mmCIF file of C-alpha atoms in Angstrom:
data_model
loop_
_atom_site.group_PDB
_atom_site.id
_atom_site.type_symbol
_atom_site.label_atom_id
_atom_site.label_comp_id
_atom_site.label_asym_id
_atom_site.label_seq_id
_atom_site.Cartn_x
_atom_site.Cartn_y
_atom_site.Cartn_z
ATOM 1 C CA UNK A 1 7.920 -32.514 7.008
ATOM 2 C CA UNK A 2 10.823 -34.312 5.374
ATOM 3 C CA UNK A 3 14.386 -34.652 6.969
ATOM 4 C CA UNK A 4 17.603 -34.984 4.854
ATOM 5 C CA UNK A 5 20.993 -36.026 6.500
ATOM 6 C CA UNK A 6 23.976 -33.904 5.474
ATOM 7 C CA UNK A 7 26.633 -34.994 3.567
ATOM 8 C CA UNK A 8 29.949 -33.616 2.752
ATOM 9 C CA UNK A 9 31.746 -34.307 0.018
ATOM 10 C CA UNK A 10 35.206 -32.852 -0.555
ATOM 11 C CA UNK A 11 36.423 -31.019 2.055
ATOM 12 C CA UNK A 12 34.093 -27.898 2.535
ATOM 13 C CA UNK A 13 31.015 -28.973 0.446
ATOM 14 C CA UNK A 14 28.370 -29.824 1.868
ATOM 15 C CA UNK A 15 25.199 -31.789 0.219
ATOM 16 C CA UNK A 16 21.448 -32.125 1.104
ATOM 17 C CA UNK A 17 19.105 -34.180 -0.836
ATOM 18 C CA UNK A 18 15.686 -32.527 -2.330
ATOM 19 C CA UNK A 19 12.476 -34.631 -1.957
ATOM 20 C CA UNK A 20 11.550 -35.765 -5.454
ATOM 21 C CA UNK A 21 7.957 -34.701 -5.378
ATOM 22 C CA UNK A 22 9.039 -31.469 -4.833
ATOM 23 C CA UNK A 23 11.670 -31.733 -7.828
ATOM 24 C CA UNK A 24 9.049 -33.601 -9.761
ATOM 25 C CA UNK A 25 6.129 -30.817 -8.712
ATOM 26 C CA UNK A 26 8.488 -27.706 -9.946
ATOM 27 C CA UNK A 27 10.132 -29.762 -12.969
ATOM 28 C CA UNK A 28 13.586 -29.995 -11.551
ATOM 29 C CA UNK A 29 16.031 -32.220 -12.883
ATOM 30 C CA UNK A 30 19.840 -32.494 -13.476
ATOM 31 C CA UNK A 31 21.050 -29.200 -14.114
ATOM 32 C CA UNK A 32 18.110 -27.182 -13.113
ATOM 33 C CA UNK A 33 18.569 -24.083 -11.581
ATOM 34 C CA UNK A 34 16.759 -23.340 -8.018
ATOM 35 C CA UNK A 35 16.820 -19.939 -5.769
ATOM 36 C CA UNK A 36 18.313 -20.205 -2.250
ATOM 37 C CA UNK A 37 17.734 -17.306 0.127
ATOM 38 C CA UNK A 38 18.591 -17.667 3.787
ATOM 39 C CA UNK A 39 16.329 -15.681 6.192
ATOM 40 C CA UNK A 40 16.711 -14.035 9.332
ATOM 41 C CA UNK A 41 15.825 -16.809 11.338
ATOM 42 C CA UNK A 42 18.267 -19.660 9.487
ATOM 43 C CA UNK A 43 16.347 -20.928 7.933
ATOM 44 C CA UNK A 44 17.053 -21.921 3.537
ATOM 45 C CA UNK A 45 14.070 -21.104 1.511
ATOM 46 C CA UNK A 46 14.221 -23.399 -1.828
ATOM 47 C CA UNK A 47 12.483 -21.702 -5.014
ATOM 48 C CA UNK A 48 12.453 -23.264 -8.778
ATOM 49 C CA UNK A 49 13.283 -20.893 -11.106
ATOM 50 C CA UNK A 50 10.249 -18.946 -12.458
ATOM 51 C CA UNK A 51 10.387 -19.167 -16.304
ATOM 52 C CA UNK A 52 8.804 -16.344 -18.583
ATOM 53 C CA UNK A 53 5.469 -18.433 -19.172
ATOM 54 C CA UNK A 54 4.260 -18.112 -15.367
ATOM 55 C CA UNK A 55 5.219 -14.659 -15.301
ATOM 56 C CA UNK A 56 1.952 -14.420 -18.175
ATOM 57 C CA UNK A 57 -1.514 -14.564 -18.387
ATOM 58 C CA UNK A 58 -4.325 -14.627 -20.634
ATOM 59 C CA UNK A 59 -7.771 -13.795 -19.993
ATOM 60 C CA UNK A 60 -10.989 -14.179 -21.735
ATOM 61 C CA UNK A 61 -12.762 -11.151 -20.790
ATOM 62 C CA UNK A 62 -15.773 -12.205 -22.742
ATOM 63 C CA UNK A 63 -18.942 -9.110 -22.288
ATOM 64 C CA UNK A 64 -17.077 -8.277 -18.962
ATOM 65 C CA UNK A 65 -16.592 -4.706 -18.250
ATOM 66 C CA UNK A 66 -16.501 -1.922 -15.671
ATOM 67 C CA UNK A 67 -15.532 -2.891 -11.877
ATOM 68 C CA UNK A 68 -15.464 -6.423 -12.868
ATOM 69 C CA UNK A 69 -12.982 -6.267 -15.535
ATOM 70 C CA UNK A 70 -10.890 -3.680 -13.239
ATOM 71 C CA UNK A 71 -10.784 -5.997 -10.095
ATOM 72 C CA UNK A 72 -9.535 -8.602 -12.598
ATOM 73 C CA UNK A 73 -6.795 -6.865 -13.888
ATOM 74 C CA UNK A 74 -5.706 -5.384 -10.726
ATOM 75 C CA UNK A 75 -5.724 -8.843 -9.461
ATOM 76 C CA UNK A 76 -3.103 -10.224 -12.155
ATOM 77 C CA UNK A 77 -1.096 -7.079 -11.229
ATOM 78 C CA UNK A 78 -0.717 -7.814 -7.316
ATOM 79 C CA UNK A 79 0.281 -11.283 -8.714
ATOM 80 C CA UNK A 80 2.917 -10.160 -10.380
ATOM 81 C CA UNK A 81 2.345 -11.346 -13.852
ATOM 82 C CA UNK A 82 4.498 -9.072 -16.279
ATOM 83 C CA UNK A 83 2.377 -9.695 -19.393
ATOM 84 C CA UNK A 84 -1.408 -9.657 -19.002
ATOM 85 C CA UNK A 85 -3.553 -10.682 -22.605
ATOM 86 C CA UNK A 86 -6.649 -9.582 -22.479
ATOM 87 C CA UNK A 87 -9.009 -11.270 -24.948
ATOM 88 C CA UNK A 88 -13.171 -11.643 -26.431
ATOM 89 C CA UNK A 89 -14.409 -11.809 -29.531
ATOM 90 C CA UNK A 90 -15.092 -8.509 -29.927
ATOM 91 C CA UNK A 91 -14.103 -5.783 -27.729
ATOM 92 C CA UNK A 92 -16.333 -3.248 -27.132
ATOM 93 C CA UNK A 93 -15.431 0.691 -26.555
ATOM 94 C CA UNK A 94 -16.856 0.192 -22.745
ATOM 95 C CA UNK A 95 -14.259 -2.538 -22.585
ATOM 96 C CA UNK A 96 -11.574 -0.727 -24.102
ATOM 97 C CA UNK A 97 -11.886 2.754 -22.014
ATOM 98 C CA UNK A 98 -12.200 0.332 -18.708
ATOM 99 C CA UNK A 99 -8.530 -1.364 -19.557
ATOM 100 C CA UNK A 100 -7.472 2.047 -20.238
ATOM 101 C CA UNK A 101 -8.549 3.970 -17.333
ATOM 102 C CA UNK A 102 -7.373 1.208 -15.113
ATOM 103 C CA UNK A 103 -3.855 0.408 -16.756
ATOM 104 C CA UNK A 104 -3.104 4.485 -16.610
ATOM 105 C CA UNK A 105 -3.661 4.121 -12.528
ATOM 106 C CA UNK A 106 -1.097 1.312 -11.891
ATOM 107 C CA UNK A 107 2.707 2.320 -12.017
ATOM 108 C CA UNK A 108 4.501 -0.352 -14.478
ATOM 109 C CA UNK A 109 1.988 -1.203 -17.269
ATOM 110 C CA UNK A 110 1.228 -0.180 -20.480
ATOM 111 C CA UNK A 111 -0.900 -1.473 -23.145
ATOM 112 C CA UNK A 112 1.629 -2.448 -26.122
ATOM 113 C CA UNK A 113 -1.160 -4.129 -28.583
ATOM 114 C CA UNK A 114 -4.855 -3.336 -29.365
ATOM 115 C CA UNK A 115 -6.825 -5.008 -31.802
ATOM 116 C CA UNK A 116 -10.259 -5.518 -32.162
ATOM 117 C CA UNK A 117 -10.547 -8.887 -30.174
ATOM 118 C CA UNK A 118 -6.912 -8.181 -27.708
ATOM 119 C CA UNK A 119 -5.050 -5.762 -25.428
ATOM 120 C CA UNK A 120 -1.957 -6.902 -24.232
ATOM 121 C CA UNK A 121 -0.403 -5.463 -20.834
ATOM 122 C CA UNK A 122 3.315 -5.549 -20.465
ATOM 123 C CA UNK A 123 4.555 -4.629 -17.004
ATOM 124 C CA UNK A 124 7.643 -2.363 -17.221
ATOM 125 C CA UNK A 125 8.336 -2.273 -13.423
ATOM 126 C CA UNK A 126 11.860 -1.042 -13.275
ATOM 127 C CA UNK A 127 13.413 -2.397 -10.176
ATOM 128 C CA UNK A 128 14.188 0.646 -7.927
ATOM 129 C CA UNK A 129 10.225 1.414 -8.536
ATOM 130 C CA UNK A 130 10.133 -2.249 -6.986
ATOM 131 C CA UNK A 131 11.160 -1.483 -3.588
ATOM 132 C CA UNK A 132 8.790 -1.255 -0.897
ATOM 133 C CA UNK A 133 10.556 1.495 1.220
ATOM 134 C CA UNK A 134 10.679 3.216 -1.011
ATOM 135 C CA UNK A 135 6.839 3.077 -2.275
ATOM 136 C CA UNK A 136 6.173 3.511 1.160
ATOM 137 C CA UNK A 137 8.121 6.225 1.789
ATOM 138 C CA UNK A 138 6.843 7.836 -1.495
ATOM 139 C CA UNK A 139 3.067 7.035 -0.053
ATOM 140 C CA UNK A 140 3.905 8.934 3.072
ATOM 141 C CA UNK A 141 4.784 11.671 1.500
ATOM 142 C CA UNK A 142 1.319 11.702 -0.274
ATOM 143 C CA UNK A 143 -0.882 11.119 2.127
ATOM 144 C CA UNK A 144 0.848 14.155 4.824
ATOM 145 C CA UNK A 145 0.474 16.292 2.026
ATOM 146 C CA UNK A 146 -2.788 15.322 1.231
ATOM 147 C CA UNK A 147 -4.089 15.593 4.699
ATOM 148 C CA UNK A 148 -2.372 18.857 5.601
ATOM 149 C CA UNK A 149 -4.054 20.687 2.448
ATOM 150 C CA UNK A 150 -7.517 18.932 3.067
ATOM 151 C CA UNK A 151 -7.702 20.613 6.193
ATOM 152 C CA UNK A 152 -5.789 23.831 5.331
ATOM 153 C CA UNK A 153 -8.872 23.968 2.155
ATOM 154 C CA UNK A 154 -11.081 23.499 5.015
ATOM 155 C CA UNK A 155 -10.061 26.767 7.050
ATOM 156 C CA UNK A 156 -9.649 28.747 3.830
ATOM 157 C CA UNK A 157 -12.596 27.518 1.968
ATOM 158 C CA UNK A 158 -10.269 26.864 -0.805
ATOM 159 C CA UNK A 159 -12.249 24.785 -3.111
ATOM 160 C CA UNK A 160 -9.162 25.126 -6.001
ATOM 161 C CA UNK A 161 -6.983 22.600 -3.360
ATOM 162 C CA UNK A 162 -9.706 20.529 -2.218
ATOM 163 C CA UNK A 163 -9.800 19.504 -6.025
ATOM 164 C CA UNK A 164 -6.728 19.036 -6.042
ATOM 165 C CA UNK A 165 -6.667 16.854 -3.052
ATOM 166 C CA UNK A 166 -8.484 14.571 -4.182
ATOM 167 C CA UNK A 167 -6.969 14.118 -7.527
ATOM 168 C CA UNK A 168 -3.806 13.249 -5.138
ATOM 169 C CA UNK A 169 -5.992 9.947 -3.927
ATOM 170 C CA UNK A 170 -5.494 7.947 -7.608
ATOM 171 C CA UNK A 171 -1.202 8.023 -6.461
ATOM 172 C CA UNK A 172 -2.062 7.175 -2.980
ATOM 173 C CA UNK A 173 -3.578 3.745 -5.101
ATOM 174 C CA UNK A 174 -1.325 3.183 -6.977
ATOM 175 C CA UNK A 175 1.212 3.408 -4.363
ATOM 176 C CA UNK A 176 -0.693 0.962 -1.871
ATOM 177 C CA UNK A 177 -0.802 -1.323 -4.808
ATOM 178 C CA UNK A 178 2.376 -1.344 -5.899
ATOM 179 C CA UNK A 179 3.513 -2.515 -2.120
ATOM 180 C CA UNK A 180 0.892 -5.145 -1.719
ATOM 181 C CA UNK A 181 2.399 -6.497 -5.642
ATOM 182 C CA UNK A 182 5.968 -6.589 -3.977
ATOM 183 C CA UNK A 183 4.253 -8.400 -0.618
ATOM 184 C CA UNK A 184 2.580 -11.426 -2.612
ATOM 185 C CA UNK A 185 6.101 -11.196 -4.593
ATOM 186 C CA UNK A 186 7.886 -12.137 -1.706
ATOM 187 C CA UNK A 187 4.920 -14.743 -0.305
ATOM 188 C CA UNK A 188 5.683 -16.260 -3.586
ATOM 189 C CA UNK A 189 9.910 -16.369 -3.940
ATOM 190 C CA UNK A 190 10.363 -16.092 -0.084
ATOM 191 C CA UNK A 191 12.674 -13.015 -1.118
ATOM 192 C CA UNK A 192 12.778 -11.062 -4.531
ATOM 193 C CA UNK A 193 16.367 -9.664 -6.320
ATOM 194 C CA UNK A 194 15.777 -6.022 -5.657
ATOM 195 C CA UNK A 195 15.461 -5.697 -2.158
ATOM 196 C CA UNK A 196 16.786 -7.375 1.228
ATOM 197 C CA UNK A 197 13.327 -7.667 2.924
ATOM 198 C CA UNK A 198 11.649 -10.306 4.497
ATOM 199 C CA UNK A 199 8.192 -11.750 4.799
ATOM 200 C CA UNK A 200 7.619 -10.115 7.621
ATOM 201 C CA UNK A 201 8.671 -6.757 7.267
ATOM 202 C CA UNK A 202 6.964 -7.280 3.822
ATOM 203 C CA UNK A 203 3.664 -8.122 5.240
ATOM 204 C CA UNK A 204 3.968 -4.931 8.003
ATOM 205 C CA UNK A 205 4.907 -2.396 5.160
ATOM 206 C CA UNK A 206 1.832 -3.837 3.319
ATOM 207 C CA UNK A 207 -0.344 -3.216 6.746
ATOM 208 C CA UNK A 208 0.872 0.474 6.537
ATOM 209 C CA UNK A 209 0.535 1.149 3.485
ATOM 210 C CA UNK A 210 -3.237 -0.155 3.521
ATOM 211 C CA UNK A 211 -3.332 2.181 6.646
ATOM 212 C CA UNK A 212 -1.829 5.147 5.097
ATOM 213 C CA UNK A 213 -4.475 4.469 2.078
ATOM 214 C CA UNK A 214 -7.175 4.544 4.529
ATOM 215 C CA UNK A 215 -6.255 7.803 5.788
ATOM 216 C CA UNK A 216 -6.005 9.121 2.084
ATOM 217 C CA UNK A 217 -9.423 8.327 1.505
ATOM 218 C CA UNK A 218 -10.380 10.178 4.749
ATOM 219 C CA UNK A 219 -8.519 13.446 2.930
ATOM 220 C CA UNK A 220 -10.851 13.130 0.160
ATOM 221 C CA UNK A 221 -13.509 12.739 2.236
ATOM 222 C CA UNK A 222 -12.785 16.232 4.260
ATOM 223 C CA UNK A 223 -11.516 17.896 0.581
ATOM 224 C CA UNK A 224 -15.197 16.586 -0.429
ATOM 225 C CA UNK A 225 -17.270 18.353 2.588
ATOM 226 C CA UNK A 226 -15.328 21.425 0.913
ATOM 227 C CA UNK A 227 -16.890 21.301 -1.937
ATOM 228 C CA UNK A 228 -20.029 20.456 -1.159
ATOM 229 C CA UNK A 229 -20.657 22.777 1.595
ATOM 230 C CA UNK A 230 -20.034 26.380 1.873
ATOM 231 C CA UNK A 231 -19.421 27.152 5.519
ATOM 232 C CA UNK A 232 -17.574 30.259 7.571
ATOM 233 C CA UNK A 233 -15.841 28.150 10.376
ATOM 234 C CA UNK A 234 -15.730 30.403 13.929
ATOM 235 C CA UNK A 235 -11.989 31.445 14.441
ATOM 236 C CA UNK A 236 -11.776 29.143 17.399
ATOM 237 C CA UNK A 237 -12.314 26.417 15.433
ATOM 238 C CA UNK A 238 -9.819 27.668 12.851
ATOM 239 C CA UNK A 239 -7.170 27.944 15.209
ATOM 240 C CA UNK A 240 -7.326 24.610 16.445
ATOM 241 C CA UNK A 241 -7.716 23.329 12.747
ATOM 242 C CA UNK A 242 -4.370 25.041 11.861
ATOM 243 C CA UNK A 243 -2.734 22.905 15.350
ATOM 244 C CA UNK A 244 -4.152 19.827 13.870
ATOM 245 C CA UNK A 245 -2.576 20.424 9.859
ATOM 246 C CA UNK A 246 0.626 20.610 11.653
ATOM 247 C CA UNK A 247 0.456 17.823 14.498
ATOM 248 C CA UNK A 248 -0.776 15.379 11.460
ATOM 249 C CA UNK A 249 1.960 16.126 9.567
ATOM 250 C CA UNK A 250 4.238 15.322 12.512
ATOM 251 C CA UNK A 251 2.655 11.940 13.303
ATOM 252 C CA UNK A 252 2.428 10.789 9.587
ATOM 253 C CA UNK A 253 6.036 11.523 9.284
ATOM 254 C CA UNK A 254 7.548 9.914 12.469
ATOM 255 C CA UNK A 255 4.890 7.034 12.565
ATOM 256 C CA UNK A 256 6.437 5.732 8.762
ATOM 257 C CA UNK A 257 10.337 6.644 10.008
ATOM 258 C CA UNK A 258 9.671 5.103 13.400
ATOM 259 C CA UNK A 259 8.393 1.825 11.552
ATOM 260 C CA UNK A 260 10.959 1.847 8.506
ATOM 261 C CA UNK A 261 13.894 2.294 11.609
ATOM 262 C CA UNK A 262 12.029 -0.409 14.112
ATOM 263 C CA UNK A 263 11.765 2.208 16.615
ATOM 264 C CA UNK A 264 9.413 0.864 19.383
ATOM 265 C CA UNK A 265 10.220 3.575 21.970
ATOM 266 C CA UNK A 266 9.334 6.589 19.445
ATOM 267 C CA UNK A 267 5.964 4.509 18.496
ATOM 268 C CA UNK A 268 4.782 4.312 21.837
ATOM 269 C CA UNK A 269 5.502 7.753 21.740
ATOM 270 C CA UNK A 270 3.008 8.448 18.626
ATOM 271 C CA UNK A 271 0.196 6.166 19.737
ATOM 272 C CA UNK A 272 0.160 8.699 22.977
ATOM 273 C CA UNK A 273 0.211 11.368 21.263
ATOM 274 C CA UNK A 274 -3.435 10.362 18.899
ATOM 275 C CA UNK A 275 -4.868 9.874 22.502
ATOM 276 C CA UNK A 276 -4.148 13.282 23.061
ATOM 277 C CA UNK A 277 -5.312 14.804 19.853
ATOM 278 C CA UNK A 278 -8.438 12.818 19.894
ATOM 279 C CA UNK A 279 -9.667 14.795 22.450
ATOM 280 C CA UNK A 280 -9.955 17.541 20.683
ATOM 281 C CA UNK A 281 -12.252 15.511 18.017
ATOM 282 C CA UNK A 282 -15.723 15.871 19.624
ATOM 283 C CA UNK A 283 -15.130 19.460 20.545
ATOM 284 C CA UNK A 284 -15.955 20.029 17.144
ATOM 285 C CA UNK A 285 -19.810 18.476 17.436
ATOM 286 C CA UNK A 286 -20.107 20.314 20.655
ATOM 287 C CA UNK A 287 -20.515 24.211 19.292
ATOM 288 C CA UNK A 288 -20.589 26.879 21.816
ATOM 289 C CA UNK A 289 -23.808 28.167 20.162
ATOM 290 C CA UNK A 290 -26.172 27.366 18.124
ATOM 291 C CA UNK A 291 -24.594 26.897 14.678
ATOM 292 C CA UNK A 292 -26.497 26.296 11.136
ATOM 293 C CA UNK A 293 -27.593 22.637 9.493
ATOM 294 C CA UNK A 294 -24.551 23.018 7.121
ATOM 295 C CA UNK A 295 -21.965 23.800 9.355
ATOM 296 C CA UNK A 296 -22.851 21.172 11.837
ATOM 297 C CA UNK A 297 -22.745 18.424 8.943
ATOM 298 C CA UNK A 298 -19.178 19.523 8.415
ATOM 299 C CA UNK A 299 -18.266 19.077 12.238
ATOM 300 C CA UNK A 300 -19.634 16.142 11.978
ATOM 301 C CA UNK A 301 -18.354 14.240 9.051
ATOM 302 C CA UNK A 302 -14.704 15.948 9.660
ATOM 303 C CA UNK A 303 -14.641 15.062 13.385
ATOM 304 C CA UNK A 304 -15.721 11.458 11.978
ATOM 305 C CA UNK A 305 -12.210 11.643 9.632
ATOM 306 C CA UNK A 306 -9.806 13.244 12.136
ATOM 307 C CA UNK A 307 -10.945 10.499 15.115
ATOM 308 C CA UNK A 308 -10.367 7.701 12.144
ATOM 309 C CA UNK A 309 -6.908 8.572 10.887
ATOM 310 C CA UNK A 310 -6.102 9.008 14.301
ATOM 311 C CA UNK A 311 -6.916 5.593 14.585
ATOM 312 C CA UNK A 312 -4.933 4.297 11.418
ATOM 313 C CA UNK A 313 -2.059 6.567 12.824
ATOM 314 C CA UNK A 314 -2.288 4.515 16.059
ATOM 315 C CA UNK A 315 -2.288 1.329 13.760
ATOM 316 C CA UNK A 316 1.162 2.175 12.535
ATOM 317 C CA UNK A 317 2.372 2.257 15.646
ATOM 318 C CA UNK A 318 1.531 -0.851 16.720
ATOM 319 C CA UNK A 319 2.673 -2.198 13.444
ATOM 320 C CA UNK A 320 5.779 -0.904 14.608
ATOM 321 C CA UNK A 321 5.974 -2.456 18.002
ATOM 322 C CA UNK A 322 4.910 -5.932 16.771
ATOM 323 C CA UNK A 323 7.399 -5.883 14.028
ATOM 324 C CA UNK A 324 10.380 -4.675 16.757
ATOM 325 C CA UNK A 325 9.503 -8.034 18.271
ATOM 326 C CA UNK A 326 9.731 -10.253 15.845
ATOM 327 C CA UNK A 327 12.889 -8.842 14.563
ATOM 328 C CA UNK A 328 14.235 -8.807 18.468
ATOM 329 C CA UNK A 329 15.258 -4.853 17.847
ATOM 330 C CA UNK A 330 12.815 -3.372 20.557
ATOM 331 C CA UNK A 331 14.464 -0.422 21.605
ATOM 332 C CA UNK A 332 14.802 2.941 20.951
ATOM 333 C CA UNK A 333 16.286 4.153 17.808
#
């Protein structure tokens, strides 16, 4: 670690040094401008300026297509490049319809050129969209809503909103990406512009949100056992169903506010409260009577979904708790 002395010059300016292999490193010379964002704890972080050519990237793509060719550009998106060129020397329709599909699932890019060997990817982020809570309270919102009508298609059999449950998971990834783009962002800068949020908060919201995404898959996994299976649920079982829709809805909501407000007391709260829903989780494996194949593959594989998102729930929380630390704020809100 280097050490610079202080100087002063004038009567209220004061001067530190930078290291020349750092200047050299980042191209910094007379003139040059460089970021300077002071963090919670004191201390300066230093950034060069980021010029327009490291904000782009250019791929060949080659014959690659399919999952490979998605990972790659969802890569350069949680980067944060703003212009992605995609190039081969011929671009096949596979390749094409793959760039497509995954381009429509991110919030920010579009494809402005297509020939036959290019696609080019500008990123038209706006900066409110930028903000992580508000992407994570927008993914809150998503996933509550998702898990609430998974189980309320459950009771009712209502294979029309299972459907549409799990057309619901595609924002819930888009969403989770979006936040972990902003998190790497901020690794990057040390801040960014559009919002006053730290590494650490940064790297908690990104926890949640990967969380929250979790229990969005588990959603689609329960909206999924609706379709596939075509059970009459005992009206026991519905009842407590019904309880659960509602006491999910509560802990999604207040787990997210209790983080976002670094409310320690009212997480503590939350992660006793998934103790005592879980116990209602392997009720549902434990019939009365003796019950068909089909139905007891539902219990199952829900029981399996409600004991996990508990789990993620309880996550949060602890999220919560850890971050009230490190920001010194535990106490209740």
């Amino acid at each position: 670690m280097d050490t610079r002395k202080v100087q002063r010059t004038g009567k209220s300016t004061y001067i530190v040094s930078l290291p020349k292999s750092w200047a050299t490193k980042h191209g910094i010379s007379a003139g040059s401008l460089i970021y300077i964002n002071q963090s919670e704890n004191g201390a300066l972080v230093l950034s060069p300026e980021r010029s327009e050519q490291d904000l782009n990237i250019k791929l060949n793509i080659g014959d690659k297509s399919g999952e490979p060719l998605v990972r790659d550009i969802i890569a350069c998106y949680v980067s944060g490049y703003r212009t992605i060129e995609l190039t081969s020397s011929r671009m096949s329709s596979s390749q094409k319809k793959s760039i497509h599909q995954i381009v429509s699932k991110l919030i920010g890019p579009e494809v402005l050129e297509e020939t036959i060997n290019k696609v080019l990817i500008q990123d038209l982020l706006s900066s409110e969209e930028l903000q992580a809570e508000r992407a994570l309270r927008r993914i809150r919102t998503v996933v509550k809503s998702m898990i609430q009508d998974s189980l309320n298609s459950l009771v009712e059999g209502n294979r029309d909103l299972a459907s549409d449950v799990i057309e619901r998971d595609d924002d819930v990834d888009r969403l989770h990406l979006l936040i972990s783009r902003q998190f790497t962002e901020i690794l990057r800068s040390g801040t960014i512009s559009q919002g006053e949020i730290d590494p650490i908060t940064a790297f908690n919201y990104s926890q949640a949100a990967s969380n929250l995404e979790r229990m969005a898959d588990h959603a689609h996994a329960i909206a999924q056992v609706v379709m596939d299976y075509e059970v009459s649920l005992p009206p026991d079982l519905v009842a407590e169903l019904k309880r659960l829709e509602s006491l999910f809805g509560n802990l999604i909501e207040e787990s997210i506010s209790s983080l976002l407000h670094l409310n320690s007391e009212k997480a503590n709260a939350i992660i006793e409260q998934t103790r005592e829903v879980r116990l209602f989780a392997p009720l549902m494996t434990k019939p009365a009577q003796k019950i068909q194949k089909d139905e007891m593959m539902v219990r199952v594989m829900v029981s399996g979904s409600i004991e996990r998102m508990l789990d993620y729930i309880t996550n949060i929380g602890e999220l919560t708790i850890n971050l009230s630390h490190a920001h010194g704020s535990v106490e209740a809100g």
